[in-house]
Amino acid sequence: MSKGNRGRDRAAAQRIVEQQKAAERRRQVTIWTSVGVVAVLLIAGLIGWGVLANQEKKTEASRVSTPSVAVDDGTAFAVGSGPVTVDIYEDFMCPVCNQFEQQTGPAIAQMVTDKKVTVRYHPVSILDRVSNGTQYSTRAAGAVAAAAVDGKFLEYHNVLFENQPAEGTEGLSNDKLIELGRGVGLGDSFATAVSDGTYKPWATKVTETFASRGHNGTPTIVVNGKVVEGPGNTLPTTEVFTQAVTAAAG
């Protein structure tokens, strides 16, 4: 092979090498450009998701109608004006809650009359799952909120327990809830609130607050910030409850 041919071969080989290097540089640029685009899209997606989630939270919050008479950050209804604060978290489908009302309710009523306690009732809805899809606990809690707004909380609270449905049933219909309300003197504004489910989102919010405070079962009875229970996490007797109130009063 002549020197001229060898020179041309080397030049051709050099061009091929340079072309390969240029192609590799273009490939790397394309890869990093693609990575950058994906990263930008990912960040944009996360920002969009965050904005949407925040908007959904604001929308849901705007749907919550907090009863005007509710206390304790809008989660309860107060009865009495005594120095000892008693918080009772209850579900209107909870049979043990009803047991506590029947067992200790009269003693609590007397303490209210004697101005020893302020009772804050928190209607929660942890037993919707046992009402065959009707959300009875939520509907009942919403109904008692409507009754409270119209000045009949305790009367309606008591009649709900007197007519408590069994777990595993559909619970009381809205028509029945309205009928019970009329029986204690509630009128059209109450009936409309029950039919429209005005306070159902509020009942959900109260239940979320209940959980955020570390509670998980009903009834939960709290006296001046201290949970009161019987032996082995059982329902406290009237005697145990009364002792807790007396101790809290000093």
Short mmCIF file of N, CA, C and O in Angstrom, two decimals, residues 59-78 88-92 120-126 128 135 137-149 153 156-157 160 193 196-211 213:
data_model
loop_
_atom_site.label_atom_id
_atom_site.label_comp_id
_atom_site.label_asym_id
_atom_site.label_seq_id
_atom_site.Cartn_x
_atom_site.Cartn_y
_atom_site.Cartn_z
N THR A 59 -62.19 23.03 50.08
CA THR A 59 -63.57 22.84 49.65
C THR A 59 -64.34 22.04 50.69
O THR A 59 -65.47 22.36 51.03
N GLU A 60 -63.69 20.97 51.20
CA GLU A 60 -64.36 20.15 52.21
C GLU A 60 -64.60 20.94 53.49
O GLU A 60 -65.66 20.85 54.11
N ALA A 61 -63.61 21.75 53.87
CA ALA A 61 -63.76 22.57 55.08
C ALA A 61 -64.90 23.55 54.92
O ALA A 61 -65.64 23.84 55.86
N SER A 62 -65.05 24.07 53.69
CA SER A 62 -66.11 25.05 53.46
C SER A 62 -67.49 24.41 53.52
O SER A 62 -68.49 25.10 53.70
N ARG A 63 -67.55 23.07 53.35
CA ARG A 63 -68.83 22.38 53.40
C ARG A 63 -69.28 22.09 54.83
O ARG A 63 -70.42 21.73 55.07
N VAL A 64 -68.39 22.23 55.80
CA VAL A 64 -68.71 21.92 57.18
C VAL A 64 -69.47 23.09 57.80
O VAL A 64 -68.95 24.20 57.89
N SER A 65 -70.70 22.82 58.22
CA SER A 65 -71.49 23.84 58.92
C SER A 65 -71.39 23.53 60.41
O SER A 65 -71.99 22.58 60.90
N THR A 66 -70.60 24.33 61.11
CA THR A 66 -70.44 24.12 62.55
C THR A 66 -71.63 24.73 63.28
O THR A 66 -71.96 25.90 63.07
N PRO A 67 -72.29 23.95 64.13
CA PRO A 67 -73.44 24.49 64.88
C PRO A 67 -73.04 25.72 65.68
O PRO A 67 -72.00 25.74 66.34
N SER A 68 -73.85 26.73 65.62
CA SER A 68 -73.53 28.00 66.27
C SER A 68 -73.36 27.88 67.77
O SER A 68 -72.66 28.69 68.40
N VAL A 69 -73.97 26.87 68.38
CA VAL A 69 -73.92 26.73 69.85
C VAL A 69 -72.85 25.74 70.30
O VAL A 69 -72.73 25.46 71.50
N ALA A 70 -72.08 25.19 69.38
CA ALA A 70 -71.07 24.18 69.73
C ALA A 70 -69.90 24.83 70.47
O ALA A 70 -69.52 25.97 70.20
N VAL A 71 -69.32 24.06 71.40
CA VAL A 71 -68.17 24.53 72.18
C VAL A 71 -66.99 23.58 71.95
O VAL A 71 -67.09 22.63 71.18
N ASP A 72 -65.88 23.85 72.63
CA ASP A 72 -64.67 23.03 72.52
C ASP A 72 -64.25 22.88 71.05
O ASP A 72 -64.26 21.79 70.49
N ASP A 73 -63.90 24.02 70.46
CA ASP A 73 -63.50 24.06 69.05
C ASP A 73 -64.61 23.54 68.14
O ASP A 73 -64.36 22.93 67.10
N GLY A 74 -65.84 23.78 68.54
CA GLY A 74 -66.98 23.41 67.71
C GLY A 74 -67.28 21.93 67.66
O GLY A 74 -67.90 21.46 66.71
N THR A 75 -66.88 21.19 68.70
CA THR A 75 -67.05 19.73 68.66
C THR A 75 -68.05 19.19 69.67
O THR A 75 -68.29 17.98 69.70
N ALA A 76 -68.63 20.04 70.50
CA ALA A 76 -69.45 19.53 71.60
C ALA A 76 -70.57 20.51 71.96
O ALA A 76 -70.57 21.67 71.54
N PHE A 77 -71.50 20.00 72.77
CA PHE A 77 -72.58 20.83 73.28
C PHE A 77 -72.55 20.78 74.80
O PHE A 77 -72.50 19.71 75.40
N ALA A 78 -72.55 21.95 75.41
CA ALA A 78 -72.38 22.05 76.86
C ALA A 78 -73.71 22.09 77.58
O ALA A 78 -74.66 22.75 77.14
N ILE A 88 -68.00 13.83 77.40
CA ILE A 88 -68.53 12.50 77.09
C ILE A 88 -68.58 12.34 75.58
O ILE A 88 -69.28 13.08 74.88
N TYR A 89 -67.80 11.40 75.07
CA TYR A 89 -67.80 11.08 73.64
C TYR A 89 -68.69 9.86 73.46
O TYR A 89 -68.44 8.80 74.04
N GLU A 90 -69.73 9.99 72.63
CA GLU A 90 -70.69 8.90 72.50
C GLU A 90 -71.21 8.78 71.08
O GLU A 90 -71.24 9.75 70.32
N ASP A 91 -71.58 7.56 70.74
CA ASP A 91 -72.15 7.24 69.43
C ASP A 91 -73.59 6.76 69.70
O ASP A 91 -73.81 5.90 70.55
N PHE A 92 -74.54 7.31 68.96
CA PHE A 92 -75.94 7.00 69.26
C PHE A 92 -76.35 5.58 68.87
O PHE A 92 -77.46 5.16 69.16
N ARG A 120 -69.82 18.34 78.56
CA ARG A 120 -69.69 18.62 77.12
C ARG A 120 -69.89 17.29 76.37
O ARG A 120 -69.08 16.39 76.47
N TYR A 121 -70.99 17.23 75.65
CA TYR A 121 -71.32 16.02 74.90
C TYR A 121 -70.76 16.13 73.48
O TYR A 121 -71.06 17.08 72.76
N HIS A 122 -69.99 15.11 73.09
CA HIS A 122 -69.39 15.05 71.75
C HIS A 122 -70.04 13.90 70.98
O HIS A 122 -69.72 12.74 71.22
N PRO A 123 -70.93 14.18 70.04
CA PRO A 123 -71.55 13.10 69.26
C PRO A 123 -70.60 12.64 68.14
O PRO A 123 -70.29 13.40 67.23
N VAL A 124 -70.12 11.42 68.24
CA VAL A 124 -69.20 10.90 67.23
C VAL A 124 -69.87 9.79 66.43
O VAL A 124 -70.93 9.29 66.81
N SER A 125 -69.24 9.44 65.33
CA SER A 125 -69.87 8.45 64.43
C SER A 125 -68.86 7.38 64.03
O SER A 125 -68.38 7.35 62.90
N ILE A 126 -68.54 6.51 64.98
CA ILE A 126 -67.57 5.44 64.70
C ILE A 126 -68.26 4.13 64.34
O ILE A 126 -67.59 3.16 64.00
N ASP A 128 -70.83 3.74 61.96
CA ASP A 128 -71.55 3.72 60.68
C ASP A 128 -71.48 2.34 60.02
O ASP A 128 -72.40 1.92 59.33
N GLN A 135 -75.32 4.92 57.32
CA GLN A 135 -74.59 5.95 58.08
C GLN A 135 -75.44 6.48 59.24
O GLN A 135 -75.51 7.68 59.49
N SER A 137 -75.04 6.46 62.48
CA SER A 137 -74.33 7.21 63.52
C SER A 137 -74.08 8.65 63.08
O SER A 137 -74.26 9.59 63.86
N THR A 138 -73.67 8.82 61.83
CA THR A 138 -73.43 10.16 61.30
C THR A 138 -74.73 10.95 61.21
O THR A 138 -74.80 12.13 61.57
N ARG A 139 -75.79 10.31 60.74
CA ARG A 139 -77.08 11.00 60.61
C ARG A 139 -77.64 11.40 61.97
O ARG A 139 -78.18 12.51 62.14
N ALA A 140 -77.50 10.51 62.95
CA ALA A 140 -78.00 10.82 64.30
C ALA A 140 -77.20 11.96 64.93
O ALA A 140 -77.77 12.85 65.58
N ALA A 141 -75.88 11.93 64.75
CA ALA A 141 -75.05 13.02 65.29
C ALA A 141 -75.41 14.34 64.62
O ALA A 141 -75.48 15.39 65.29
N GLY A 142 -75.64 14.30 63.31
CA GLY A 142 -76.05 15.52 62.61
C GLY A 142 -77.41 16.01 63.09
O GLY A 142 -77.64 17.22 63.21
N ALA A 143 -78.31 15.07 63.37
CA ALA A 143 -79.65 15.45 63.85
C ALA A 143 -79.58 16.09 65.23
O ALA A 143 -80.28 17.08 65.50
N VAL A 144 -78.75 15.56 66.11
CA VAL A 144 -78.66 16.14 67.46
C VAL A 144 -78.01 17.52 67.39
O VAL A 144 -78.32 18.41 68.21
N ALA A 145 -77.14 17.74 66.41
CA ALA A 145 -76.56 19.08 66.21
C ALA A 145 -77.65 20.06 65.81
O ALA A 145 -77.71 21.19 66.30
N ALA A 146 -78.54 19.62 64.90
CA ALA A 146 -79.65 20.48 64.48
C ALA A 146 -80.57 20.77 65.67
O ALA A 146 -81.07 21.91 65.81
N ALA A 147 -80.79 19.79 66.52
CA ALA A 147 -81.61 19.99 67.71
C ALA A 147 -80.95 20.99 68.66
O ALA A 147 -81.64 21.83 69.27
N ALA A 148 -79.64 20.92 68.79
CA ALA A 148 -78.92 21.84 69.66
C ALA A 148 -79.06 23.28 69.18
O ALA A 148 -79.26 24.20 69.97
N VAL A 149 -78.93 23.46 67.88
CA VAL A 149 -79.07 24.80 67.30
C VAL A 149 -80.46 25.38 67.61
O VAL A 149 -80.61 26.58 67.85
N PHE A 153 -81.09 20.40 72.66
CA PHE A 153 -80.07 19.35 72.60
C PHE A 153 -80.36 18.21 73.56
O PHE A 153 -80.43 17.05 73.17
N TYR A 156 -83.45 16.05 72.87
CA TYR A 156 -83.30 15.17 71.71
C TYR A 156 -82.26 14.10 71.95
O TYR A 156 -82.42 12.94 71.54
N HIS A 157 -81.17 14.47 72.61
CA HIS A 157 -80.13 13.51 72.99
C HIS A 157 -80.76 12.34 73.75
O HIS A 157 -80.51 11.17 73.46
N LEU A 160 -83.09 10.07 71.62
CA LEU A 160 -82.36 9.20 70.70
C LEU A 160 -81.91 7.92 71.40
O LEU A 160 -81.99 6.83 70.84
N ALA A 193 -82.92 20.54 58.28
CA ALA A 193 -81.50 20.22 58.52
C ALA A 193 -81.26 18.72 58.48
O ALA A 193 -80.25 18.24 57.95
N ASP A 196 -81.73 17.49 54.76
CA ASP A 196 -80.63 17.95 53.90
C ASP A 196 -79.27 17.44 54.34
O ASP A 196 -78.27 17.62 53.63
N GLY A 197 -79.19 16.84 55.53
CA GLY A 197 -77.89 16.38 56.04
C GLY A 197 -76.95 17.54 56.33
O GLY A 197 -75.73 17.42 56.16
N THR A 198 -77.50 18.65 56.79
CA THR A 198 -76.71 19.87 56.99
C THR A 198 -75.48 19.65 57.85
O THR A 198 -74.39 20.17 57.57
N TYR A 199 -75.62 18.85 58.91
CA TYR A 199 -74.52 18.71 59.87
C TYR A 199 -73.79 17.36 59.76
O TYR A 199 -73.00 17.02 60.65
N LYS A 200 -74.04 16.62 58.70
CA LYS A 200 -73.30 15.36 58.52
C LYS A 200 -71.80 15.58 58.36
O LYS A 200 -71.00 14.88 59.00
N PRO A 201 -71.36 16.55 57.53
CA PRO A 201 -69.91 16.79 57.45
C PRO A 201 -69.32 17.21 58.80
O PRO A 201 -68.19 16.86 59.13
N TRP A 202 -70.10 17.94 59.57
CA TRP A 202 -69.64 18.34 60.90
C TRP A 202 -69.44 17.11 61.79
O TRP A 202 -68.45 17.02 62.53
N ALA A 203 -70.36 16.16 61.72
CA ALA A 203 -70.24 14.93 62.52
C ALA A 203 -68.96 14.18 62.16
O ALA A 203 -68.27 13.63 63.04
N THR A 204 -68.62 14.17 60.90
CA THR A 204 -67.38 13.54 60.46
C THR A 204 -66.17 14.26 61.05
O THR A 204 -65.21 13.64 61.51
N LYS A 205 -66.22 15.59 61.04
CA LYS A 205 -65.12 16.38 61.59
C LYS A 205 -64.95 16.12 63.09
O LYS A 205 -63.83 15.99 63.59
N VAL A 206 -66.06 16.04 63.81
CA VAL A 206 -66.00 15.77 65.26
C VAL A 206 -65.36 14.41 65.51
O VAL A 206 -64.55 14.25 66.43
N THR A 207 -65.70 13.43 64.68
CA THR A 207 -65.13 12.09 64.82
C THR A 207 -63.63 12.10 64.55
O THR A 207 -62.86 11.41 65.23
N GLU A 208 -63.21 12.88 63.57
CA GLU A 208 -61.78 13.00 63.28
C GLU A 208 -61.05 13.66 64.46
O GLU A 208 -59.93 13.25 64.82
N THR A 209 -61.67 14.66 65.06
CA THR A 209 -61.07 15.31 66.23
C THR A 209 -60.96 14.33 67.39
O THR A 209 -59.95 14.29 68.11
N PHE A 210 -62.00 13.53 67.57
CA PHE A 210 -62.02 12.49 68.60
C PHE A 210 -60.80 11.57 68.44
O PHE A 210 -60.08 11.30 69.41
N ALA A 211 -60.56 11.12 67.21
CA ALA A 211 -59.42 10.23 66.96
C ALA A 211 -58.09 10.96 67.17
O ALA A 211 -57.14 10.39 67.71
N ARG A 213 -57.39 13.13 69.21
CA ARG A 213 -57.14 13.30 70.64
C ARG A 213 -56.75 11.99 71.31
O ARG A 213 -56.59 11.93 72.54
#
